[in-house]
PDB file of C-alpha atoms in Angstrom:
ATOM      1  CA  MET A  61       8.452  -5.234 -12.929  1.00  0.00           C
ATOM      2  CA  LYS A  62       8.615  -7.380  -9.530  1.00  0.00           C
ATOM      3  CA  ARG A  63      11.194  -6.036  -7.599  1.00  0.00           C
ATOM      4  CA  ILE A  64      10.498  -2.554  -7.681  1.00  0.00           C
ATOM      5  CA  ILE A  65       6.769  -3.514  -6.481  1.00  0.00           C
ATOM      6  CA  ILE A  66       8.715  -5.584  -3.578  1.00  0.00           C
ATOM      7  CA  ALA A  67      11.053  -2.305  -3.370  1.00  0.00           C
ATOM      8  CA  ILE A  68       7.830  -0.370  -2.884  1.00  0.00           C
ATOM      9  CA  LEU A  69       5.966  -2.069  -0.240  1.00  0.00           C
ATOM     10  CA  LEU A  70       9.089  -2.468   1.857  1.00  0.00           C
ATOM     11  CA  VAL A  71       8.993   0.404   1.482  1.00  0.00           C
ATOM     12  CA  PHE A  72       5.012   2.160   1.694  1.00  0.00           C
ATOM     13  CA  ILE A  73       5.018  -0.338   4.604  1.00  0.00           C
ATOM     14  CA  SER A  74       8.269   2.068   6.153  1.00  0.00           C
ATOM     15  CA  LEU A  75       7.018   5.562   6.140  1.00  0.00           C
ATOM     16  CA  ALA A  76       2.760   4.442   6.095  1.00  0.00           C
ATOM     17  CA  GLY A  77       0.799   4.919   8.857  1.00  0.00           C
ATOM     18  CA  PHE A  78      -3.537   4.102   8.827  1.00  0.00           C
ATOM     19  CA  ALA A  79      -6.772   5.032  10.047  1.00  0.00           C
ATOM     20  CA  LYS A  80     -10.113   4.639   8.133  1.00  0.00           C
ATOM     21  CA  ASN A  81     -10.935   6.520   6.012  1.00  0.00           C
ATOM     22  CA  GLY A  82     -14.608   7.696   6.404  1.00  0.00           C
ATOM     23  CA  ASP A  83     -15.637   8.044   2.719  1.00  0.00           C
ATOM     24  CA  GLY A  84     -15.675   4.566   2.668  1.00  0.00           C
ATOM     25  CA  SER A  85     -13.536   4.073  -0.282  1.00  0.00           C
ATOM     26  CA  SER A  86     -11.518   2.097   1.775  1.00  0.00           C
ATOM     27  CA  GLU A  87     -13.782  -0.948   2.540  1.00  0.00           C
ATOM     28  CA  LYS A  88     -15.413  -1.020  -0.987  1.00  0.00           C
ATOM     29  CA  LEU A  89     -11.836  -1.882  -1.685  1.00  0.00           C
ATOM     30  CA  MET A  90     -11.512  -4.244   0.544  1.00  0.00           C
ATOM     31  CA  SER A  91     -15.227  -5.770  -0.878  1.00  0.00           C
ATOM     32  CA  LEU A  92     -13.345  -6.752  -4.059  1.00  0.00           C
ATOM     33  CA  ILE A  93     -10.374  -8.080  -2.514  1.00  0.00           C
ATOM     34  CA  SER A  94     -13.519 -10.121  -0.734  1.00  0.00           C
ATOM     35  CA  GLU A  95     -14.673 -10.959  -3.537  1.00  0.00           C
ATOM     36  CA  TYR A  96     -11.657 -12.313  -5.845  1.00  0.00           C
ATOM     37  CA  ASN A  97     -10.059 -14.131  -2.730  1.00  0.00           C
ATOM     38  CA  GLY A  98      -9.800 -17.723  -3.559  1.00  0.00           C
ATOM     39  CA  ARG A  99     -10.782 -17.196  -6.694  1.00  0.00           C
ATOM     40  CA  ASP A 100      -7.806 -19.384  -9.261  1.00  0.00           C
ATOM     41  CA  GLY A 101      -4.735 -17.309  -9.715  1.00  0.00           C
ATOM     42  CA  PHE A 102      -5.626 -14.902  -6.894  1.00  0.00           C
ATOM     43  CA  GLU A 103      -3.644 -14.795  -3.325  1.00  0.00           C
ATOM     44  CA  VAL A 104      -4.347 -12.676  -0.866  1.00  0.00           C
ATOM     45  CA  ILE A 105      -2.803 -11.451   2.504  1.00  0.00           C
ATOM     46  CA  LYS A 106      -4.708  -8.555   4.015  1.00  0.00           C
ATOM     47  CA  ILE A 107      -3.102  -7.910   7.958  1.00  0.00           C
ATOM     48  CA  GLY A 108      -5.376  -5.270  10.112  1.00  0.00           C
ATOM     49  CA  SER A 109      -5.060  -4.191  13.834  1.00  0.00           C
ATOM     50  CA  PHE A 110      -3.136  -6.875  15.674  1.00  0.00           C
ATOM     51  CA  GLY A 111      -0.857  -8.157  12.869  1.00  0.00           C
ATOM     52  CA  THR A 112       0.710  -4.329  12.379  1.00  0.00           C
ATOM     53  CA  SER A 113       1.627  -3.949  15.462  1.00  0.00           C
ATOM     54  CA  MET A 114       2.970  -7.571  15.640  1.00  0.00           C
ATOM     55  CA  LEU A 115       4.824  -6.525  13.335  1.00  0.00           C
ATOM     56  CA  LYS A 116       5.706  -2.943  14.881  1.00  0.00           C
ATOM     57  CA  ALA A 117       7.023  -4.863  17.534  1.00  0.00           C
ATOM     58  CA  ALA A 118       9.013  -7.090  15.180  1.00  0.00           C
ATOM     59  CA  LEU A 119      10.511  -5.031  13.918  1.00  0.00           C
ATOM     60  CA  LYS A 120      11.563  -2.886  17.698  1.00  0.00           C
ATOM     61  CA  LEU A 121      12.993  -6.333  18.236  1.00  0.00           C
ATOM     62  CA  GLY A 122      15.414  -8.253  15.615  1.00  0.00           C
ATOM     63  CA  ALA A 123      16.593  -3.650  14.848  1.00  0.00           C
ATOM     64  CA  SER A 124      20.139  -4.083  14.994  1.00  0.00           C
ATOM     65  CA  LYS A 125      22.399  -1.254  16.730  1.00  0.00           C
ATOM     66  CA  ASP A 126      23.358  -0.058  12.908  1.00  0.00           C
ATOM     67  CA  GLU A 127      19.451  -0.327  12.414  1.00  0.00           C
ATOM     68  CA  GLU A 128      18.633   1.700  15.441  1.00  0.00           C
ATOM     69  CA  LYS A 129      18.400   5.056  13.858  1.00  0.00           C
ATOM     70  CA  ASP A 130      15.983   4.200  10.757  1.00  0.00           C
ATOM     71  CA  LEU A 131      13.761   2.262  12.377  1.00  0.00           C
ATOM     72  CA  LYS A 132      13.000   5.158  14.793  1.00  0.00           C
ATOM     73  CA  GLN A 133      11.807   6.893  12.589  1.00  0.00           C
ATOM     74  CA  ALA A 134      10.311   3.990  10.416  1.00  0.00           C
ATOM     75  CA  LEU A 135       8.077   3.468  13.279  1.00  0.00           C
ATOM     76  CA  LYS A 136       7.094   7.236  13.926  1.00  0.00           C
ATOM     77  CA  LEU A 137       5.747   6.870  10.565  1.00  0.00           C
ATOM     78  CA  MET A 138       4.139   4.088  10.954  1.00  0.00           C
ATOM     79  CA  LYS A 139       2.174   4.642  15.380  1.00  0.00           C
ATOM     80  CA  GLY A 140      -1.409   4.455  12.647  1.00  0.00           C
ATOM     81  CA  ILE A 141      -1.150   1.457  11.604  1.00  0.00           C
ATOM     82  CA  ASN A 142      -4.114  -0.196  11.525  1.00  0.00           C
ATOM     83  CA  LYS A 143      -4.564  -2.849   7.603  1.00  0.00           C
ATOM     84  CA  MET A 144      -3.163  -3.121   4.597  1.00  0.00           C
ATOM     85  CA  SER A 145      -3.420  -5.418   2.046  1.00  0.00           C
ATOM     86  CA  ILE A 146      -2.022  -7.598  -0.463  1.00  0.00           C
ATOM     87  CA  VAL A 147      -3.155  -8.914  -3.577  1.00  0.00           C
ATOM     88  CA  ASP A 148      -1.477 -11.386  -5.960  1.00  0.00           C
ATOM     89  CA  TYR A 149      -2.973 -11.937  -8.719  1.00  0.00           C
ATOM     90  CA  GLU A 150      -0.376 -12.719 -12.164  1.00  0.00           C
ATOM     91  CA  ASP A 151      -1.321 -15.995 -12.315  1.00  0.00           C
ATOM     92  CA  ALA A 152      -6.026 -15.127 -12.775  1.00  0.00           C
ATOM     93  CA  SER A 153      -7.003 -15.797 -15.979  1.00  0.00           C
ATOM     94  CA  ASP A 154      -6.722 -13.390 -18.370  1.00  0.00           C
ATOM     95  CA  LYS A 155     -10.908 -12.527 -18.270  1.00  0.00           C
ATOM     96  CA  VAL A 156     -10.643 -12.494 -14.754  1.00  0.00           C
ATOM     97  CA  ARG A 157      -7.355  -9.815 -14.488  1.00  0.00           C
ATOM     98  CA  ASP A 158      -9.487  -7.592 -16.577  1.00  0.00           C
ATOM     99  CA  ALA A 159     -12.377  -7.313 -14.859  1.00  0.00           C
ATOM    100  CA  PHE A 160     -10.506  -7.254 -11.158  1.00  0.00           C
ATOM    101  CA  ASN A 161      -9.025  -4.666 -12.804  1.00  0.00           C
ATOM    102  CA  SER A 162     -11.014  -2.935 -14.115  1.00  0.00           C
ATOM    103  CA  ARG A 163     -13.184  -2.466 -11.202  1.00  0.00           C
ATOM    104  CA  LEU A 164     -11.026  -1.401  -8.950  1.00  0.00           C
ATOM    105  CA  GLU A 165     -10.146   1.693 -11.726  1.00  0.00           C
ATOM    106  CA  CYS A 166     -13.679   2.764 -10.580  1.00  0.00           C
ATOM    107  CA  LEU A 167     -12.988   2.304  -6.981  1.00  0.00           C
ATOM    108  CA  LEU A 168      -9.646   5.060  -7.573  1.00  0.00           C
ATOM    109  CA  GLY A 169     -11.704   7.304  -9.046  1.00  0.00           C
ATOM    110  CA  SER A 170     -12.173   9.102  -5.793  1.00  0.00           C
ATOM    111  CA  ALA A 171      -8.126   9.166  -4.964  1.00  0.00           C
ATOM    112  CA  GLU A 172      -5.523  11.133  -6.820  1.00  0.00           C
ATOM    113  CA  LEU A 173      -3.371   9.497  -8.470  1.00  0.00           C
ATOM    114  CA  LEU A 174      -0.667  10.772  -6.795  1.00  0.00           C
ATOM    115  CA  MET A 175       2.578   8.760  -8.731  1.00  0.00           C
ATOM    116  CA  GLU A 176       2.329   6.469 -12.629  1.00  0.00           C
ATOM    117  CA  MET A 177       5.960   5.012 -13.089  1.00  0.00           C
ATOM    118  CA  LYS A 178       6.779   2.842 -16.261  1.00  0.00           C
ATOM    119  CA  ASP A 179       9.113   0.669 -16.680  1.00  0.00           C
ATOM    120  CA  GLY A 180       8.930  -0.450 -20.654  1.00  0.00           C
ATOM    121  CA  ASP A 181       5.051  -2.021 -20.664  1.00  0.00           C
ATOM    122  CA  ASP A 182       5.309  -2.796 -16.974  1.00  0.00           C
ATOM    123  CA  CYS A 183       3.079   0.330 -14.977  1.00  0.00           C
ATOM    124  CA  MET A 184       2.859   1.356 -11.302  1.00  0.00           C
ATOM    125  CA  LYS A 185       0.448   3.535  -9.967  1.00  0.00           C
ATOM    126  CA  ILE A 186       0.278   5.226  -6.459  1.00  0.00           C
ATOM    127  CA  TYR A 187      -2.578   6.617  -5.818  1.00  0.00           C
ATOM    128  CA  GLY A 188      -3.829   8.883  -2.441  1.00  0.00           C
ATOM    129  CA  ILE A 189      -6.235  11.227  -0.453  1.00  0.00           C
ATOM    130  CA  MET A 190      -4.934  14.440   0.294  1.00  0.00           C
ATOM    131  CA  ASP A 191      -6.293  16.152   2.611  1.00  0.00           C
ATOM    132  CA  SER A 192      -7.295  19.502   2.662  1.00  0.00           C
ATOM    133  CA  GLU A 193      -4.067  21.104   4.513  1.00  0.00           C
ATOM    134  CA  CYS A 194      -1.919  18.732   2.508  1.00  0.00           C
ATOM    135  CA  THR A 195      -0.690  18.013   6.101  1.00  0.00           C
ATOM    136  CA  GLN A 196      -1.447  14.176   5.519  1.00  0.00           C
ATOM    137  CA  ILE A 197      -1.968  11.750   2.880  1.00  0.00           C
ATOM    138  CA  ARG A 198      -4.537   9.096   3.404  1.00  0.00           C
ATOM    139  CA  ASN A 199      -5.266   4.615   1.727  1.00  0.00           C
ATOM    140  CA  PHE A 200      -1.891   4.660  -0.185  1.00  0.00           C
ATOM    141  CA  VAL A 201      -3.207   2.114  -3.234  1.00  0.00           C
ATOM    142  CA  MET A 202       0.173   0.192  -4.768  1.00  0.00           C
ATOM    143  CA  HIS A 203      -1.761  -1.140  -8.099  1.00  0.00           C
ATOM    144  CA  ALA A 204       1.137  -2.983 -10.821  1.00  0.00           C
ATOM    145  CA  PRO A 205      -1.552  -4.337 -13.168  1.00  0.00           C
ATOM    146  CA  GLY A 206       0.141  -5.503 -15.680  1.00  0.00           C
ATOM    147  CA  ASP A 207       2.000  -7.497 -13.376  1.00  0.00           C
ATOM    148  CA  GLY A 208      -1.348  -9.092 -11.132  1.00  0.00           C
ATOM    149  CA  ALA A 209       0.335  -6.799  -8.142  1.00  0.00           C
ATOM    150  CA  LEU A 210      -2.442  -4.742  -5.999  1.00  0.00           C
ATOM    151  CA  ILE A 211      -0.835  -3.377  -2.742  1.00  0.00           C
ATOM    152  CA  CYS A 212      -3.743  -1.223  -0.345  1.00  0.00           C
ATOM    153  CA  LEU A 213      -2.206   0.526   2.997  1.00  0.00           C
ATOM    154  CA  PHE A 214      -4.941   1.899   4.239  1.00  0.00           C
ATOM    155  CA  GLY A 215      -4.708   4.696   7.109  1.00  0.00           C
ATOM    156  CA  THR A 216      -3.291   8.123   6.969  1.00  0.00           C
ATOM    157  CA  MET A 217       0.578   9.373   6.839  1.00  0.00           C
ATOM    158  CA  GLN A 218       1.425  12.777   7.786  1.00  0.00           C
ATOM    159  CA  VAL A 219       2.836  15.008   4.919  1.00  0.00           C
ATOM    160  CA  ASP A 220       5.767  16.339   6.581  1.00  0.00           C
ATOM    161  CA  GLU A 221       6.773  12.813   8.425  1.00  0.00           C
ATOM    162  CA  ILE A 222       7.577  11.587   5.054  1.00  0.00           C
ATOM    163  CA  MET A 223       9.670  14.845   4.509  1.00  0.00           C
ATOM    164  CA  GLU A 224      11.836  14.263   7.614  1.00  0.00           C
ATOM    165  CA  PHE A 225      12.341  10.406   7.076  1.00  0.00           C
ATOM    166  CA  ALA A 226      13.802  11.385   2.910  1.00  0.00           C
ATOM    167  CA  ALA A 227      15.768  13.891   3.979  1.00  0.00           C
ATOM    168  CA  GLU A 228      17.089  11.761   6.592  1.00  0.00           C
ATOM    169  CA  ASN A 229      17.271   8.527   3.941  1.00  0.00           C
TER     170      ASN A 229
END
């Protein structure tokens, strides 16, 4: 399941563009992550706008000639990135993991379940918020409660750009 999480993370980092969600859910989610940051078994990585800008620059510089076309497509999708958070809480106690998972599921109630993947007993859910015209998706949240993994990609991604990227790959 960890390989699936890493693969999905890489795909969504390649695909996602980010902007602030106006309903306050991203702030509540970041608050929950901050509350648990530093507890035993919780490892948190937060990347803000400067870090994502540096990531894009590093991707541009590090790409080989063979990767250039795919990189341009990925950077087109990433143009709006401003923040993301990655949480690994696999080593937290069962009690703390259950409490975190419960509170997280309550916060995700306003988001639409975009996809659910199961691998045996393991499960990963991907949430997001679709705009009324179905042209943009906001605030991707990938959660694998059994593995103690959470990946939050805040902002917007254009559906037509995702489709274009998927059709070419």
